[in-house]
Short mmCIF file of C-alpha atoms in Angstrom, two decimals:
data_model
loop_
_atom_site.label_atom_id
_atom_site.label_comp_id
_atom_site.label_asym_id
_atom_site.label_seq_id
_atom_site.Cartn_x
_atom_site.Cartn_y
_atom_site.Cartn_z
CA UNK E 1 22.76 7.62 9.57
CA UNK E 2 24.41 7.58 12.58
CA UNK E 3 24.76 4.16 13.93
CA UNK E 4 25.56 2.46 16.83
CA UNK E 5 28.65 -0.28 16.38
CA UNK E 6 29.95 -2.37 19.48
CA UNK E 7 33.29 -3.51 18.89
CA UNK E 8 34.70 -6.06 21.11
CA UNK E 9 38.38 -7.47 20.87
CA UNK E 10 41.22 -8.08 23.32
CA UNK E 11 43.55 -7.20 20.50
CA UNK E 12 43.58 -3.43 20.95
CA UNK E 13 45.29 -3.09 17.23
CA UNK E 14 42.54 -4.68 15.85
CA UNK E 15 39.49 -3.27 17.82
CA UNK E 16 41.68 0.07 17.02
CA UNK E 17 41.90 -0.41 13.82
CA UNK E 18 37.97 -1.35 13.32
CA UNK E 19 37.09 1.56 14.92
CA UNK E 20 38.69 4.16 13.05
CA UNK E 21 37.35 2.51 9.71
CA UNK E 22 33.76 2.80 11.29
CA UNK E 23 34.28 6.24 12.41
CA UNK E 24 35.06 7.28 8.95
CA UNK E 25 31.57 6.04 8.23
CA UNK E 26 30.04 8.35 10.95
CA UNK E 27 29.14 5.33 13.00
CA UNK E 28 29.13 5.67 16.74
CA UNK E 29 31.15 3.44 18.10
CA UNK E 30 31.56 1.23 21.34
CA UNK E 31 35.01 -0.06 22.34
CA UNK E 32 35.73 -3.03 24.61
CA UNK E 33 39.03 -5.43 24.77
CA UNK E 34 37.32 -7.24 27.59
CA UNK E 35 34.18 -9.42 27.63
CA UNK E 36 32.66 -7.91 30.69
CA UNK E 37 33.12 -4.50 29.60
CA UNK E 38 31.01 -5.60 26.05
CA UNK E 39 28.52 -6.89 28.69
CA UNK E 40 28.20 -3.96 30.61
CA UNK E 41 27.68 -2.00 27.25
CA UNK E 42 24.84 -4.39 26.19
CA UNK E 43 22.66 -4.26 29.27
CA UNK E 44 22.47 -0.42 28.98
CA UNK E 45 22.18 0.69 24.68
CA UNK E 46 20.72 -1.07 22.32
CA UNK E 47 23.09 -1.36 19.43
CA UNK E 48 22.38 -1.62 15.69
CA UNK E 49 25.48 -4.05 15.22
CA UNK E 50 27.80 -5.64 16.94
CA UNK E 51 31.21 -7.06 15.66
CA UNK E 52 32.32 -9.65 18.45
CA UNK E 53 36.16 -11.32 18.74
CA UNK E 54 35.11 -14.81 19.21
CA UNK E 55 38.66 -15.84 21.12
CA UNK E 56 38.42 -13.71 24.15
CA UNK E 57 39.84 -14.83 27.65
CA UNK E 58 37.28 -15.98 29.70
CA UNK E 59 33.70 -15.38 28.49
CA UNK E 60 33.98 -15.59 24.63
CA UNK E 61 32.15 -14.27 21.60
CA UNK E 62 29.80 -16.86 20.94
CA UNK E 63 28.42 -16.71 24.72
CA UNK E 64 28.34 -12.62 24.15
CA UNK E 65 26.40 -13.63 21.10
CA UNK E 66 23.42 -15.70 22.58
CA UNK E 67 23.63 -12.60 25.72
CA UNK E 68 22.68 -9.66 22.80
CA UNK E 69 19.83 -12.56 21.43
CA UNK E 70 18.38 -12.84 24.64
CA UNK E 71 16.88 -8.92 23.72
CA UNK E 72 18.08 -7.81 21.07
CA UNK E 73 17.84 -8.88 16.88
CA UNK E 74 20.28 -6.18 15.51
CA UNK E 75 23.00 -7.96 13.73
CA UNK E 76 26.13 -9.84 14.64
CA UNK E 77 29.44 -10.05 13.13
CA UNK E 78 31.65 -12.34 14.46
CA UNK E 79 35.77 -12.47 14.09
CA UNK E 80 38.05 -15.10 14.51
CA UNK E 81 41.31 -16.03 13.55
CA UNK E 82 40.05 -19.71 13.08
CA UNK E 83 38.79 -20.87 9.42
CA UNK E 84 36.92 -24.15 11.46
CA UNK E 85 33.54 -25.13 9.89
CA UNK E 86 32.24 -26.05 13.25
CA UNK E 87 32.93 -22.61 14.37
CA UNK E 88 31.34 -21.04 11.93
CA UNK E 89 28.35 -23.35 12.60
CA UNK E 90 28.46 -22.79 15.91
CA UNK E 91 28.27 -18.81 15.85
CA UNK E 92 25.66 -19.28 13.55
CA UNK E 93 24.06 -21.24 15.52
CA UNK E 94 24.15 -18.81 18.50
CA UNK E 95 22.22 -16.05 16.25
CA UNK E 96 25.34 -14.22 14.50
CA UNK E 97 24.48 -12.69 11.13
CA UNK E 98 28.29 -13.02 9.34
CA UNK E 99 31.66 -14.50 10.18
CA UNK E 100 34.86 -12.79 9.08
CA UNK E 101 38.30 -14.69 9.47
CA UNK E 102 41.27 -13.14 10.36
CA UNK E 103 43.41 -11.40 9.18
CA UNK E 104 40.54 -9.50 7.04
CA UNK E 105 40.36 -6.57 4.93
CA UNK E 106 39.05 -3.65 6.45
CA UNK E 107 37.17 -2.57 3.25
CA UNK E 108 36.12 -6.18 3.43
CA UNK E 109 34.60 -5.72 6.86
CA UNK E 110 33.20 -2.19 6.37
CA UNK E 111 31.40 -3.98 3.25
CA UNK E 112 30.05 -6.62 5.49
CA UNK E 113 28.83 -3.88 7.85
CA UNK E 114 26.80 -1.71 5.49
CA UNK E 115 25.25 -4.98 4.02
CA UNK E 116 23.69 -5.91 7.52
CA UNK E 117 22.47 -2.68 8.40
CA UNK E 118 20.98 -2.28 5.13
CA UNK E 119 19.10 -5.69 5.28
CA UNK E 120 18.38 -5.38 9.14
CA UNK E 121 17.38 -1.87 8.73
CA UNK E 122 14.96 -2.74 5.64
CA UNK E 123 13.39 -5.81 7.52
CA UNK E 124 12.91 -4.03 10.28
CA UNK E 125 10.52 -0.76 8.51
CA UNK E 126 8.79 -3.55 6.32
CA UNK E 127 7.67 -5.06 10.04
CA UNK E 128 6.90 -1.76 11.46
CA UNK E 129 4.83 -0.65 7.99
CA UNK E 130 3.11 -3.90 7.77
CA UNK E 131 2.04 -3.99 11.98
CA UNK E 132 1.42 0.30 10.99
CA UNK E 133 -1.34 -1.01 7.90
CA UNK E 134 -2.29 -3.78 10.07
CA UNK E 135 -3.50 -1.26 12.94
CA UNK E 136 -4.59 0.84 10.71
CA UNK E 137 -6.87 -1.67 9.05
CA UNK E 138 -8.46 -2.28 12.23
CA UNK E 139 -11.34 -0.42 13.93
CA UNK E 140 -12.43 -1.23 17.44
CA UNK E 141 -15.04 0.68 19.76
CA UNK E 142 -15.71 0.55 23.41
CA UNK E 143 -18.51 -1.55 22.45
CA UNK E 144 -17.38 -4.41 21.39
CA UNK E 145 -17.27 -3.40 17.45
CA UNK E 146 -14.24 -4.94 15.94
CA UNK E 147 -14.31 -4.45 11.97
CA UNK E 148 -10.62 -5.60 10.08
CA UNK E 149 -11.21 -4.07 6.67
CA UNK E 150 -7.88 -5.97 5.36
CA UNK E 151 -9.46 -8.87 6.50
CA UNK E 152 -13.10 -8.15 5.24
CA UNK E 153 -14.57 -9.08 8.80
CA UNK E 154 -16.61 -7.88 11.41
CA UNK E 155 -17.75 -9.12 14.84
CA UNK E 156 -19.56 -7.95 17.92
CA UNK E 157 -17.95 -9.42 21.40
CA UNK E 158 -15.92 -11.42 19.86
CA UNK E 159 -18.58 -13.07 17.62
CA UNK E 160 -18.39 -12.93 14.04
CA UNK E 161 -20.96 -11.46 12.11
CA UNK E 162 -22.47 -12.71 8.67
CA UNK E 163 -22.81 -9.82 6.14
CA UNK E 164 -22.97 -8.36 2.81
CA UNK E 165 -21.01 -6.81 0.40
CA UNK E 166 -23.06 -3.84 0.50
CA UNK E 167 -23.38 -4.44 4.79
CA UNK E 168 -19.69 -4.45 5.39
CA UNK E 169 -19.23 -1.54 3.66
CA UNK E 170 -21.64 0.75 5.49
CA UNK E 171 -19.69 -0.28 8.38
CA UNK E 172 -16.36 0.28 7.24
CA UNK E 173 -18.14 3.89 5.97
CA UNK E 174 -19.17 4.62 9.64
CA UNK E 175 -16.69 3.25 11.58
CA UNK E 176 -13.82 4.78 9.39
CA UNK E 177 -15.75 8.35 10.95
CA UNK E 178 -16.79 6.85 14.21
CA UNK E 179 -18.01 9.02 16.75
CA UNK E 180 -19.30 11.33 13.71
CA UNK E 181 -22.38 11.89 11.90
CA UNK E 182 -22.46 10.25 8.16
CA UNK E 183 -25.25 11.63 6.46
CA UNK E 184 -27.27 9.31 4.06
CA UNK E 185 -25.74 10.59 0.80
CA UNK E 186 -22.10 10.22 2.19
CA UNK E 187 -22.91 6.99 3.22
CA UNK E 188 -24.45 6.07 -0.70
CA UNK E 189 -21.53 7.69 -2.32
CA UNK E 190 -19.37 5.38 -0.32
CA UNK E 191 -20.75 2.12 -0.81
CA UNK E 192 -22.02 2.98 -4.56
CA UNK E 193 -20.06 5.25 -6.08
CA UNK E 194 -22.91 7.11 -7.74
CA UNK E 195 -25.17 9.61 -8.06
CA UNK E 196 -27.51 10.33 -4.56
CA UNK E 197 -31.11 10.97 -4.87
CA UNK E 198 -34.04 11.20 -2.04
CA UNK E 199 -35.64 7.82 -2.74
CA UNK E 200 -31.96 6.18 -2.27
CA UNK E 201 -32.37 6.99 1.46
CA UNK E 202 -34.86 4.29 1.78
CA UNK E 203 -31.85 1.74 0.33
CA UNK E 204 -29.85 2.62 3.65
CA UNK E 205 -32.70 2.81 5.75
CA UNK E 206 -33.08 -1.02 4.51
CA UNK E 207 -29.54 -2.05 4.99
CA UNK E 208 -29.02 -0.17 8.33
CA UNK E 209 -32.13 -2.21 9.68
CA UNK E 210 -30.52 -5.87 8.03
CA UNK E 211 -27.29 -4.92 9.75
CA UNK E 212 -28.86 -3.90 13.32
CA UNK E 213 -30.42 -7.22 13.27
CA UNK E 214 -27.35 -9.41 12.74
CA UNK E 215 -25.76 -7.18 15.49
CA UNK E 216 -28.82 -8.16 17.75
CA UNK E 217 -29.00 -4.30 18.14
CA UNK E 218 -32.57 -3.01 19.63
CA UNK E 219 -34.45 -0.98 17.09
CA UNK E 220 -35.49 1.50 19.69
CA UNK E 221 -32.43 2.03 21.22
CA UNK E 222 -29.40 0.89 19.52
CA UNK E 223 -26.03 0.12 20.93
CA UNK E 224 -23.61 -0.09 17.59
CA UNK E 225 -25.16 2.37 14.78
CA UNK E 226 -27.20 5.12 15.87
CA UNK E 227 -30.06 7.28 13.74
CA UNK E 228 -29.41 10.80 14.20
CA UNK E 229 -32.84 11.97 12.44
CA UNK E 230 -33.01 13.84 9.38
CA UNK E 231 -29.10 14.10 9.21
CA UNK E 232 -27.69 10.35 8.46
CA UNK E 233 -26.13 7.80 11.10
CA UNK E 234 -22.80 7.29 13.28
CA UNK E 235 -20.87 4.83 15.33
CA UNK E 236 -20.04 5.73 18.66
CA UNK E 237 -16.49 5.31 19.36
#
């Protein structure tokens, strides 16, 4: 994949020298030597790593550091020629991911690199698939319907509703297809698993008429499931 590196050093050999490495990798990178330039680059891409000097004249790494955190979580590597416990701490401290001491190995480093991606990378598709199922798992309509079928709940403005087994899923059935029609058998088959026959229509009939009561839904006109005679029910979206 072609990532996006910012390497910032005011020892040109060194930033030099990282950036061919990461360019044999395919990565895309960002050169600075000065702090301000590494700032500039930060308020206008948003990186996927960033390996920061921490000894730079002026502003230094560790205040570069907590700038990217203010925004961003894509990981930091930080360099310094120190091997100081309290700087370590310190750049830890300020949200970096690593710490490499110079002089390093550039295998070394290029090994730290592909380990942060990977992990940042990973964490950050479980979040996105977990908030995806969590959507997903959610059903709302304009009228105040909110059913969580992860959650087994189900409330009407914002008040929760008492129900069934059996009641939950003939929501979850409907609102799954909101805004279509779901005839009586479909609606059987769904919440039964088995075989439809005439008489079961009077089952739903029964259950539709427990759950339009705990919605305080009128029986003449109702707001959350509709009848849509001789042809099954829906839920509006």
């Amino acid at each position: 994949m072609n990532y996006k590196i910012l390497v910032v050093d005011d020892e040109s050999e060194i930033a030099d020298l990282i950036e061919m490495y990461l360019q044999n990798e395919n990565y895309t990178v960002y050169k600075s030597y000065t702090a301000q330039g590494a700032l500039d680059y930060i308020a206008d891409i948003e990186f996927d790593l960033a390996i920061l000097d921490v000894m730079l004249p002026g502003i230094d790494g560790f205040q570069i550091c907590r700038k990217i955190r203010e925004k961003y979580t894509y990981p930091v590597i930080m360099l310094t020629a120190k091997d100081g416990e309290l700087d370590t701490i310190t750049g830890l401290t300020m949200g970096a991911d690593d710490y490499v001491t110079k002089p390093f190995k550039p295998l070394a480093l290029m090994a730290r690199v592909k380990a942060q991606l990977w992990r940042y990378k990973k964490y950050s598709n479980d979040v996105e698939t977990e908030a995806a199922k969590e959507t997903e798992s959610i059903i709302t309509t304009s009228n105040g319907l909110i059913v969580n079928i992860n959650a087994h709940t189900c409330s009407v403005n914002d008040v929760p509703l008492s129900l069934t087994p059996t009641e939950f899923k003939i929501v979850q059935a409907l609102c799954e297809k909101k805004g279509m029609v779901v005839t009586s058998e479909e609606l059987f088959k769904a919440v039964w698993a088995d075989e439809y026959y005439e008489k079961n229509s009077n089952t739903i009939t029964v259950h539709v008429r427990h759950l339009r009561e705990k919605m305080g839904d009128a029986i003449d006109e109702p707001r959350y499931i509709k009848t849509v005679w001789g042809v099954g029910y829906k839920i509006e979206n």
